[in-house]
Steps between C-alpha positions, in 0.01 A plus 500: 500500500502151360855365517614173349790294369531361149733273306650155532493317834797617706570791265195715560512876461293753696206663329204729546156466348394830343148641470451329163598157632846505341809384687773761544859396573628622839840329480669836439352630825517205743693172464202282591159520663648372821631594842585872531330583169174442690581731791276805537758752376569288189128461426457877530769550234335245271162665541648834394619356167319569174427146375511618137867590550584134568580245225200306375530123547397290197179304544506129578757503777480243777385657826706397800420516869432864579757500784854372459758372751242449773659447841207404723196335341255477787147359498203531734282193547125478559459876475152496341207420726311320222805294402559399862138387512532280189803323649333455839774701672446740788553873443863565596560722803821627339627489140635160393839573345704267279762528227484438128841443343606800288625245246137406425425844352420507128320727257122536501452296182779245535422131520430351844675167560337225705777368728630149450262257674242767586132406508360807682621814325252781565434863402459821706442850362645753745569868549873551557659796677834632373713674763647838407708609800687310770256407777579377848266515800260737325159575641179428311429875491818560297531173310351628173795740470719196436289356215610560139196340339314181417497217249329167434652181636385150415601324820524156338504236774561126526258395773652162581843658547345788696274307737589131500880491500564647846670824592413838356276602210804622306567153355186529289539865407845553350528246218635635168245727321270516806517881518378679186508877567359780287435593224590829660557667833239771548619776731286561806382844383298324226335259748346728764319212674673161473225353720223535240631319193318223316708193418444181303666189359391263223627148434441385143268800450280396794468746789647347815574800719294814528554730793607837630772638718215625719500164678865522607535437874822701542535808280809622316615735777462231766690245290795729424521611862470146634762347272741788568506394866649163405739596220639802320310570180713645221404684179369251247392239755163344420220400738214306347191537713273197471226375271118501479298175482493266201832318526517139385561375854165646607292341225286189549647283369840668507646594163861573416700614200621262232720540195319685222282708733496878472456769764384855438475736794464867575452769761317827441749769394797261494456322166486129420722193490480192279688175555507160334576206729768251398629180660848461640665293226663174596845645431412818689412850388773761473358799687828691492418639156199656339171317528243508225271799536155475351413866461697826509289730715154430636 
């Protein structure tokens, strides 16, 4: 299944993409595509539905983040061997775990805001795992049982905040709009091998990242198991799993995003995202309401 959320920012409704590419309204079945609606028993009920029995959503709707009310938004750093090489970093012995603020999550085609004073805002196409069932101290051999599915995450990052301001990486990872998710959550039954997916990202229609999940250092099962030994993972939690090479920080000379730039990115089987980059206005940008979305559904 391809599950999504549509409508105004903060008022999204749950939906399902049918075989013809039409959005069907699930709000009469589940209150949101969030939390317990993503548990395995709930997904089984959704899969048993006849999509044609659900209301058809008019075309042109804004597409929101495919998961709502995210509790834990976890990220794994330097998880691609070729990306570690471009940054000059050693291959990690264990997964590098940090947090992205859930408040940074936006829709896949919403504008991305450069933070006030930022000069090193960067891009990262990533495969994100969506948790389906509560996981605590699970083994790698059973970890896939706790996965609901996958989606695209653009792990937008401010490198100065991340690496030059002291403390943890989280300072450069959780700024408003730094977590576009979607366009849809694809359930794991449709992605039999998440470790063999091509992925790419363009800036201003120029290919910057081109890679594959084949170069992941720690696979999905290892990541879910590992993180579950440090925190309880709940239904609807998101773990974004690292990026292939081609980020701005790794270029010579380094290149970073500026107002007016565009990003288009995709992962095989998971769709595409498109974002326009805007500056933080002098008076500030109100991110508590809907942001401009450039395209309804990639």
